[in-house]
């Protein structure tokens, strides 16, 4: 199994490629702003051929390059229906200040072929079996992508691409349109805490971590598990 990625220059959004092996088909996860050249170089380095683009949620810093990546190869973009409208109008997921900052300044187009993700579904793509977990809170349509990590460089049986649901030491902000802190805490309780401690987490921003590490040190997980003395400050990370 091959997993590789890099942070976009804008907002440090992690873009990943996942494949069964070098020289095979792959899925691209969250192609953000200004990633096309680096993504093409990464694909060429490992001789990979994208079969689909998976979006953890609809925020612009995770979706900006989805149309050119898909359009150049005739492939499908997958997004949860809760965030589907952001692919047509990214400002629907932004605060008024961010909408004013981006509005009309970045050339954005909607991908031609979009498929909707369902909670609990298993996607069979590029020789991979990828489980979808709907985990709203950062946005209404935020999801986790989980898949077996056998053969990867990690000593783990499971890999979770967490988008902006879970970061190393924190969680995604919940104050943008479609966000909800109470809903996020429910997602952490129902979708994150049940995962095995050795599950490797690849977040939408920042370094990789594990569920066990976050269970022991992340104040938001401690709070939802009933082990935190006081609720931590409102999260601020993410677009």
XYZ file of C-alpha atoms in Angstrom:
239
model
C 0.000 0.000 0.000
C 1.234 3.477 -0.858
C 0.151 6.668 0.925
C 1.834 9.973 0.125
C 0.929 13.606 0.472
C 1.973 17.194 0.957
C 0.565 20.419 2.432
C -0.770 23.027 0.026
C 0.869 26.435 0.196
C -2.534 27.966 1.000
C -3.776 27.112 4.512
C -1.438 24.121 4.752
C -4.215 21.777 3.621
C -2.944 18.222 3.253
C -3.483 16.620 -0.151
C -3.042 12.833 -0.194
C -2.791 10.057 -2.758
C -3.566 6.473 -1.748
C -2.880 3.404 -3.889
C -2.567 -0.338 -3.499
C 1.007 -0.076 -4.829
C 3.266 2.119 -6.974
C 2.397 2.003 -10.650
C -1.297 1.390 -9.948
C -4.472 3.421 -9.877
C -4.952 5.722 -6.888
C -7.446 8.006 -5.205
C -6.658 11.670 -4.601
C -7.949 13.124 -1.345
C -8.619 16.853 -0.871
C -6.791 18.634 -3.716
C -6.701 22.203 -2.393
C -5.451 25.554 -3.615
C -2.373 25.614 -5.859
C -1.584 21.889 -5.688
C -1.688 20.844 -9.346
C 2.031 20.937 -10.154
C 3.071 19.169 -6.953
C 0.303 16.604 -7.337
C 1.349 15.848 -10.917
C 4.947 15.427 -9.760
C 3.888 13.068 -6.967
C 1.792 11.001 -9.351
C 4.659 10.799 -11.824
C 7.143 9.854 -9.095
C 5.071 6.834 -8.108
C 3.621 6.148 -11.582
C 0.078 6.528 -10.295
C -3.132 6.988 -12.248
C -6.021 8.706 -10.402
C -9.314 6.818 -10.462
C -11.330 9.249 -8.311
C -11.111 12.275 -6.046
C -12.420 11.946 -2.489
C -13.400 15.046 -0.532
C -13.522 14.973 3.257
C -15.744 18.072 3.170
C -16.690 21.005 0.979
C -14.479 23.859 2.176
C -12.588 25.678 -0.561
C -9.149 24.888 0.839
C -9.915 21.168 0.335
C -11.815 21.327 -2.960
C -10.322 24.122 -5.035
C -8.459 21.903 -7.527
C -11.055 19.135 -7.760
C -12.420 20.229 -11.154
C -9.059 20.342 -12.990
C -7.896 17.077 -11.386
C -11.118 15.312 -12.370
C -11.588 17.054 -15.711
C -8.135 16.218 -17.020
C -8.751 12.512 -16.417
C -12.512 12.091 -16.772
C -12.924 10.848 -13.196
C -15.551 11.334 -10.484
C -15.454 13.548 -7.403
C -17.048 12.100 -4.260
C -18.573 14.353 -1.573
C -21.244 13.980 1.112
C -24.620 15.492 0.120
C -24.459 17.747 3.172
C -21.636 19.677 1.466
C -22.675 19.150 -2.162
C -23.794 22.769 -2.651
C -20.307 24.046 -1.782
C -18.942 22.470 -4.953
C -21.192 24.797 -6.935
C -20.769 27.819 -4.646
C -17.823 27.617 -2.212
C -18.882 30.832 -0.443
C -21.757 28.891 1.169
C -19.225 27.381 3.540
C -17.354 30.599 4.361
C -17.788 33.343 6.903
C -18.732 36.772 5.577
C -15.116 37.940 5.935
C -13.703 34.927 4.093
C -16.372 35.161 1.393
C -15.417 38.809 0.841
C -11.741 37.846 0.704
C -12.208 35.044 -1.840
C -15.296 36.224 -3.680
C -14.483 36.522 -7.388
C -10.727 36.437 -6.808
C -10.080 32.747 -7.394
C -11.163 31.012 -10.610
C -13.264 28.087 -9.387
C -15.348 25.627 -11.382
C -17.584 22.765 -10.307
C -16.497 19.244 -11.342
C -18.625 17.706 -14.091
C -19.125 14.306 -12.464
C -20.030 14.277 -8.756
C -21.139 11.261 -6.719
C -22.582 11.523 -3.223
C -21.187 9.660 -0.228
C -23.384 7.780 2.264
C -22.625 7.050 5.898
C -21.327 3.509 6.313
C -20.817 2.949 2.594
C -17.804 1.055 1.300
C -16.189 2.416 -1.852
C -14.304 -0.013 -4.080
C -11.875 2.240 -5.915
C -8.348 1.749 -7.299
C -8.105 -1.683 -5.696
C -8.942 -0.229 -2.272
C -11.905 -0.799 0.060
C -12.681 2.552 1.695
C -15.305 2.952 4.432
C -17.137 6.279 4.714
C -18.158 7.639 8.127
C -20.349 10.749 8.195
C -18.916 12.904 10.995
C -20.589 16.344 10.891
C -19.640 19.254 13.104
C -16.931 21.073 11.164
C -19.387 21.110 8.254
C -22.690 19.356 7.759
C -21.144 16.939 5.277
C -17.766 16.174 6.852
C -16.682 12.546 6.541
C -13.879 10.213 7.577
C -12.339 7.776 5.113
C -11.100 4.534 6.705
C -9.224 1.700 5.034
C -6.930 -1.187 5.957
C -3.302 -0.133 6.334
C -1.785 -3.553 5.645
C 1.437 -3.235 3.710
C 1.874 0.458 4.505
C 4.864 1.940 6.331
C 2.811 2.187 9.549
C 2.566 -0.598 12.117
C -1.210 -0.446 12.136
C -4.177 -2.319 10.747
C -6.244 0.777 10.027
C -5.821 4.172 8.409
C -8.208 7.113 8.851
C -8.190 10.219 6.679
C -9.945 12.568 9.070
C -10.210 15.819 7.125
C -10.949 18.633 9.567
C -12.747 16.450 12.094
C -9.640 15.478 14.080
C -6.146 16.966 14.180
C -3.098 16.173 16.289
C -4.035 17.852 19.577
C -7.165 19.556 18.335
C -10.299 19.411 16.164
C -11.713 21.499 13.332
C -13.416 24.816 14.008
C -17.190 24.770 14.248
C -18.107 28.449 13.817
C -18.489 28.525 10.025
C -21.795 27.946 8.166
C -22.937 24.372 8.725
C -20.685 23.944 11.756
C -21.847 22.939 15.233
C -19.748 22.256 18.326
C -22.385 19.998 19.894
C -22.646 18.011 16.660
C -18.861 17.784 16.476
C -18.705 16.393 20.003
C -21.286 13.758 19.038
C -19.182 12.809 16.002
C -16.091 12.514 18.183
C -17.980 10.268 20.606
C -19.666 8.078 18.006
C -17.133 7.989 15.143
C -13.679 8.718 16.579
C -13.567 7.226 20.071
C -14.629 3.703 18.955
C -11.620 3.428 16.619
C -8.679 1.265 17.686
C -5.804 3.035 19.417
C -3.304 2.026 16.734
C -5.396 3.597 13.951
C -3.172 6.038 12.068
C -4.882 9.391 11.515
C -3.993 11.525 8.504
C -5.661 14.899 9.152
C -6.589 17.715 6.812
C -3.969 19.976 8.397
C -0.827 19.238 10.349
C 1.064 16.025 11.131
C -0.151 12.461 11.321
C -1.156 11.049 14.684
C -2.887 7.984 16.146
C -6.203 7.490 17.889
C -4.371 6.270 20.983
C -2.249 9.402 21.152
C -5.283 11.618 20.727
C -7.298 9.633 23.255
C -4.529 10.286 25.788
C -3.715 13.928 24.996
C -6.443 15.643 22.957
C -8.543 17.826 25.304
C -11.637 17.568 23.088
C -11.589 13.773 23.151
C -11.002 13.882 26.904
C -14.047 16.114 27.269
C -16.339 13.936 25.181
C -15.113 10.834 27.006
C -15.964 12.471 30.328
C -12.337 12.680 31.438
C -11.838 16.427 30.979
C -12.136 18.740 33.987
C -13.470 21.625 31.915
C -14.531 22.130 28.326
C -11.565 23.330 26.228
C -11.727 26.611 24.316
C -13.665 26.664 21.050
C -11.534 25.158 18.257
C -10.091 27.565 15.706
C -8.239 25.396 13.175
C -9.368 24.893 9.583
C -10.489 27.370 6.937
